[in-house]
Coordinates of C-alpha atoms in Angstrom, one line a residue:
X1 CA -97.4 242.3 201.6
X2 CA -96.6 238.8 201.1
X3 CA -94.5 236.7 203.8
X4 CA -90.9 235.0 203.1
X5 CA -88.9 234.8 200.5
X6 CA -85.5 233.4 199.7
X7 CA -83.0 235.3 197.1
X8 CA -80.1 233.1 196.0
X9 CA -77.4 234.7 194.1
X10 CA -74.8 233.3 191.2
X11 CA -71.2 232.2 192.4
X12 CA -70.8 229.6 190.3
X13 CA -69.7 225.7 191.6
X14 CA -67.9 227.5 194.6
X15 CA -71.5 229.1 195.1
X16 CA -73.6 226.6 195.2
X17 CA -71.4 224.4 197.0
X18 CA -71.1 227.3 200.0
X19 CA -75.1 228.6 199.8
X20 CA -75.8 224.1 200.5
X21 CA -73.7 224.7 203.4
X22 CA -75.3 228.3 204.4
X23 CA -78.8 226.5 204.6
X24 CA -78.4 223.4 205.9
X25 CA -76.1 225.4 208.7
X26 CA -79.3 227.5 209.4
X27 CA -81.1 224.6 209.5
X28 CA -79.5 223.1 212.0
X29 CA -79.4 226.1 214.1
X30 CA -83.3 225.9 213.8
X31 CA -83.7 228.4 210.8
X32 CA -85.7 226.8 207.7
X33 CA -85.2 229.2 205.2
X34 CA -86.6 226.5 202.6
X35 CA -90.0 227.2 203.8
X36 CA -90.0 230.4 202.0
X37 CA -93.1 231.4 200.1
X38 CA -91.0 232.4 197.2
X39 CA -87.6 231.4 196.0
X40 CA -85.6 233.3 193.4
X41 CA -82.8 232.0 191.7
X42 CA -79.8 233.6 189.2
X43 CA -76.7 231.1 188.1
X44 CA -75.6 229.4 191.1
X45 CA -78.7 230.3 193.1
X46 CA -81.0 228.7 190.4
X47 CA -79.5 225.5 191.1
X48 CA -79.6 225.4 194.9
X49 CA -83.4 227.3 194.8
X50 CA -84.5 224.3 192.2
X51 CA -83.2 222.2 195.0
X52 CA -85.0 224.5 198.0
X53 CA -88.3 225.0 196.1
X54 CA -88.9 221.0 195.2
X55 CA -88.3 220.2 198.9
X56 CA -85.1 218.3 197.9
X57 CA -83.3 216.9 201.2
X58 CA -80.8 219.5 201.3
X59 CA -78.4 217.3 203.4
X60 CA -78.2 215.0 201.2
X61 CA -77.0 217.6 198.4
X62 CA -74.5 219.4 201.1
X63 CA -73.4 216.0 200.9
X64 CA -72.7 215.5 197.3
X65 CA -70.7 218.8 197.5
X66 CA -67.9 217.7 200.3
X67 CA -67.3 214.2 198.4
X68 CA -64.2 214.0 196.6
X69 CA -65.8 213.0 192.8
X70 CA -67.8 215.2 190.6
X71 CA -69.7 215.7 187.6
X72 CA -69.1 219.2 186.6
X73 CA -66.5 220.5 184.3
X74 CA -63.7 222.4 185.6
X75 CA -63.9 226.0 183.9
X76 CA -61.9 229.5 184.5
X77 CA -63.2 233.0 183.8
X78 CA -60.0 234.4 182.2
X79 CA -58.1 238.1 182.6
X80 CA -59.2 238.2 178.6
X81 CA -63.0 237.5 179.4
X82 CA -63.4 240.0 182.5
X83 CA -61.8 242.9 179.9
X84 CA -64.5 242.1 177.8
X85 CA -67.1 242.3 180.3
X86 CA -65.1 245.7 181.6
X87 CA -64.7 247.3 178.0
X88 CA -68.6 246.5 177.2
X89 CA -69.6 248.2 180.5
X90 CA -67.8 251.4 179.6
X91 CA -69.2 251.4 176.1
X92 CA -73.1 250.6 176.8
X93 CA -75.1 253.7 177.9
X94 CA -77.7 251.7 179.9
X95 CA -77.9 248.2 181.5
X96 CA -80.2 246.5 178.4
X97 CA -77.5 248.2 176.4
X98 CA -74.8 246.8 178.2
X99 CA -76.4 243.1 178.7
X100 CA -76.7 242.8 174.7
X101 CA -72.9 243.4 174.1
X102 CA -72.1 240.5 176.5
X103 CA -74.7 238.4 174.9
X104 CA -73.2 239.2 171.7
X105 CA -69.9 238.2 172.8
X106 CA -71.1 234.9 174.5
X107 CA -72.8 234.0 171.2
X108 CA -69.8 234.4 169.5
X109 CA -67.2 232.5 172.1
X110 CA -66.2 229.6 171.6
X111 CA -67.9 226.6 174.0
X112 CA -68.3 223.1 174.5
X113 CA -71.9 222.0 172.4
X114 CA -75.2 223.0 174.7
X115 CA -76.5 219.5 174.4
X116 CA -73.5 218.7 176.9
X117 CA -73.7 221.5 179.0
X118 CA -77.8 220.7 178.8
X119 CA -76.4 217.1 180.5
X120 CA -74.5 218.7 183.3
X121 CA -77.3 220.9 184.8
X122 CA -79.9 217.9 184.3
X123 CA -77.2 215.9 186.1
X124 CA -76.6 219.3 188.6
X125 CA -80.4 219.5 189.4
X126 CA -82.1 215.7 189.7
X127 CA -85.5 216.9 188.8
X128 CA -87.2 218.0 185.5
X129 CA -90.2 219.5 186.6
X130 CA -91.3 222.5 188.2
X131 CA -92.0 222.8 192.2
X132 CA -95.2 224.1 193.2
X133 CA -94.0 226.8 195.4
X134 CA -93.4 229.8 193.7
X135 CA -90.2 229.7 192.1
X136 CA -88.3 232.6 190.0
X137 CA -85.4 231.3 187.7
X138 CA -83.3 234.9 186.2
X139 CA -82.0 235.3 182.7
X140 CA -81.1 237.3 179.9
X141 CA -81.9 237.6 176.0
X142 CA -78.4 237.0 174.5
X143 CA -79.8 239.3 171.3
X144 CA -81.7 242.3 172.9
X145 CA -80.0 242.1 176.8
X146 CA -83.5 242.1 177.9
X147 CA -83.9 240.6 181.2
X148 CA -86.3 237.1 181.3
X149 CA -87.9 235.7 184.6
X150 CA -88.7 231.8 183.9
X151 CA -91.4 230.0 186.3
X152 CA -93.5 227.2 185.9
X153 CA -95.9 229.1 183.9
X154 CA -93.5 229.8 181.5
X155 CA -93.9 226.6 179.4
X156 CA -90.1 225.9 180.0
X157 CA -88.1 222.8 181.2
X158 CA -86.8 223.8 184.0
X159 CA -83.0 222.2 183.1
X160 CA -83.5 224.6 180.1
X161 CA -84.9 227.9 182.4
X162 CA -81.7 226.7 185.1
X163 CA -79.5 226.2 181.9
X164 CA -80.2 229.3 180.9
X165 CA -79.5 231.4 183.9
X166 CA -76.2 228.9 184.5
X167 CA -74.8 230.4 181.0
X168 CA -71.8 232.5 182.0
X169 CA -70.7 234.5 178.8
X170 CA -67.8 233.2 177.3
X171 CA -67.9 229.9 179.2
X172 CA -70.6 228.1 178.8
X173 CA -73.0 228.0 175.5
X174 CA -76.0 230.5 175.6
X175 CA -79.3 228.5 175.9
X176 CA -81.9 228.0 173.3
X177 CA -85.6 228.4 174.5
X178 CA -88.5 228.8 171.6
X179 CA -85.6 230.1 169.3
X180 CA -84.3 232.3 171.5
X181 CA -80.5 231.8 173.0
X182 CA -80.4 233.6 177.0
X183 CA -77.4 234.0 178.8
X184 CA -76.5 234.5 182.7
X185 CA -79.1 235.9 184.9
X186 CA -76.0 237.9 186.8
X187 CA -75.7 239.8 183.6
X188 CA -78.4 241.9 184.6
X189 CA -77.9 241.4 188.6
X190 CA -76.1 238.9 190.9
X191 CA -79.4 238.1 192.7
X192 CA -81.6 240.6 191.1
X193 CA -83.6 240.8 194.6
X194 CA -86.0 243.3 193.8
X195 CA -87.8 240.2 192.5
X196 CA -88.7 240.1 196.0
X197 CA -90.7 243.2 196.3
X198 CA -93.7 242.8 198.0
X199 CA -92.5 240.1 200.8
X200 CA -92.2 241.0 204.6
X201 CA -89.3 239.2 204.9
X202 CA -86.3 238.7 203.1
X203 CA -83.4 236.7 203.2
X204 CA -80.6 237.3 200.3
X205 CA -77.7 234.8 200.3
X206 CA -75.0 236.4 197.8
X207 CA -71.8 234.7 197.1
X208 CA -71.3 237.6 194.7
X209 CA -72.3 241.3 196.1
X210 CA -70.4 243.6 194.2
X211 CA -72.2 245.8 191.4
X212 CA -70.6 248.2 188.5
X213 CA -71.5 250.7 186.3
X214 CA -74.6 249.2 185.1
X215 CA -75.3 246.2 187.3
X216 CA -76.7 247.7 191.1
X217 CA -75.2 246.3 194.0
X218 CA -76.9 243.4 196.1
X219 CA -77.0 246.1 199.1
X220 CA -78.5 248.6 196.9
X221 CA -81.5 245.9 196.0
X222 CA -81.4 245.1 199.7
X223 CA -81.8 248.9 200.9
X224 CA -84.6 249.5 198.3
X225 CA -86.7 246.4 199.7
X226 CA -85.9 247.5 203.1
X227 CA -87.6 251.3 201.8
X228 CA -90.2 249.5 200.5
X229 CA -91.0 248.2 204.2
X230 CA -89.3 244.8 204.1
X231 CA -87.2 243.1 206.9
X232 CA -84.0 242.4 205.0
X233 CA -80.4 240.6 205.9
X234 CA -77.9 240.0 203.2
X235 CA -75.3 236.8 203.9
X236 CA -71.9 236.9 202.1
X237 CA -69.1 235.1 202.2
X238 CA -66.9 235.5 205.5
X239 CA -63.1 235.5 205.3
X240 CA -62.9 231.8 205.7
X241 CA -65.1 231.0 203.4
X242 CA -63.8 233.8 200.9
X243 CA -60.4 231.6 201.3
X244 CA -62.4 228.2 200.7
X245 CA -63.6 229.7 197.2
X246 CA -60.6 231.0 196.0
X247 CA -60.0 232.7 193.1
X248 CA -61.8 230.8 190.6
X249 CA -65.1 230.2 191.2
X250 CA -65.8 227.2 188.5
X251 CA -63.0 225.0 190.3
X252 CA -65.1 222.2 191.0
X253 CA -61.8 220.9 193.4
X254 CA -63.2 224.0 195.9
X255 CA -66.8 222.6 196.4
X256 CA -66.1 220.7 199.4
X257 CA -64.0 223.6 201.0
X258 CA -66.5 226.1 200.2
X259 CA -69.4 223.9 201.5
X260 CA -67.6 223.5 204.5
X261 CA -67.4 227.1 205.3
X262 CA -70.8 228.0 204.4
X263 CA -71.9 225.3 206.7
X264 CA -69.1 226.9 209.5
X265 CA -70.6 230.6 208.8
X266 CA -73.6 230.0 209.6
X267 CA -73.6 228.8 212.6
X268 CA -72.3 232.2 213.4
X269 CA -74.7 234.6 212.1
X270 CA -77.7 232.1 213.2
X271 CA -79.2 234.3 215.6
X272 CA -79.3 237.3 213.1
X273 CA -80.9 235.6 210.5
X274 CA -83.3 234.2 212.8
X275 CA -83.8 237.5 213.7
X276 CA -85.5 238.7 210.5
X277 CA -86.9 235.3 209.5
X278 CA -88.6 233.9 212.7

């Protein structure tokens, strides 16, 4: 088996605001997760693992989250859009099945243009090409639901391979690579962690850990690597940072807050995560 690896799950602004203050409060606490020999990334977790996997001062980008001005685009996922999301589940006999009905409906939704999204996550990530430590960046195939796994092999930019697995259906525009347009990465799984297979040790940090009917829960991945032989821990938002987050997790206004407790919680479960990783 391979060593390390890191699993960062989608949470949206509020997630990658809270997984910043997560690592650099393990840090701190003398746990480097960013030394992991691989890094996978869906929505939220794309972002920050771009940011672990290019060795990007990670302090400096906590930073960024607590100050009061931002660059990103307040957004809501609506009552209307989770119905959506609920009636395609019940409908679609299988996950693939299920994946292209919410691709269908993000291709149909209207957005702002993907040029200007394209700008936010260029602006988000600071970097346009790929780290040399192996790096996983999750999406899906708006058309077919199939799922995609972008690296630096893939012959992607990597705004366009983070774009891509940023693209919440209904929100934000799908993303076009080669002629195809992919979607959310958390379509098919909010940290689809059986990436990790193979690794020794594995650390998932999920601001979102619930599954459904077709999409398996984070502890369900977890459990599977663990059966597979893997030392496994799972971090998820505590009360007080559950409170920081709030309802809406595209509210840029809760970055700081989340950041905050993120950076708060882990000082707390330091010695477990050590535990597994050291």
């Amino acid at each position: 088996m391979s060593e390390t690896a890191l699993v960062l799950g989608g949470g949206g602004v509020t997630g990658v605001a809270w997984e910043l203050g997560i690592l650099t409060g393990l840090a701190a606490a003398g746990v480097d997760l960013a030394k992991a020999d691989l890094v996978v990334g869906t929505s939220a977790g794309s972002v920050v693992g771009t940011y672990v996997a290019s060795g990007i001062d990670l302090e400096e980008r906590y930073g960024r989250q607590i100050a009061a001005s931002s660059g990103e685009i307040p957004a809501r996922l609506g009552l209307p859009t989770f119905a959506r999301f609920a009636w395609a589940m019940l409908r679609s006999r299988d996950a693939v099945t299920y994946a292209a009905r919410v691709g269908k409906m993000a291709l149909a939704a209207q957005t702002l243009p993907e040029a200007s999204r394209r700008e936010v996550i260029a602006g988000r990530l600071g970097v346009t090409e790929w780290p040399s430590k192996r790096f996983l960046v999750t999406s899906v195939d708006a058309a077919t639901g199939e799922f995609k796994v972008f690296d630096r092999d893939s012959g992607v930019s990597i705004v366009d391979a983070v774009g891509a697995s940023c693209a919440v259906p209904g929100v934000w525009p799908p993303v076009t690579i080669d002629g195809r347009r992919y979607i959310d990465g958390g379509v098919r799984s909010a940290t689809n962690a059986d990436l990790a297979s193979g690794y020794q040790k594995v650390v998932i940090i999920a601001p979102i850990s619930l599954g459904g009917k077709h999409i398996p829960r984070v502890s369900a991945q977890a459990a599977a690597l663990r059966e597979a032989g893997a030392s496994v821990i799972v971090i998820t938002p505590d009360a007080a940072a559950k409170t920081a987050i709030g309802r809406n997790v595209l509210d840029p206004a809760r970055r700081p807050g989340s950041a905050r407790a993120g950076r708060t919680q882990a000082t707390a479960i330091a010695e477990e995560v050590a535990q597994v990783w050291n």
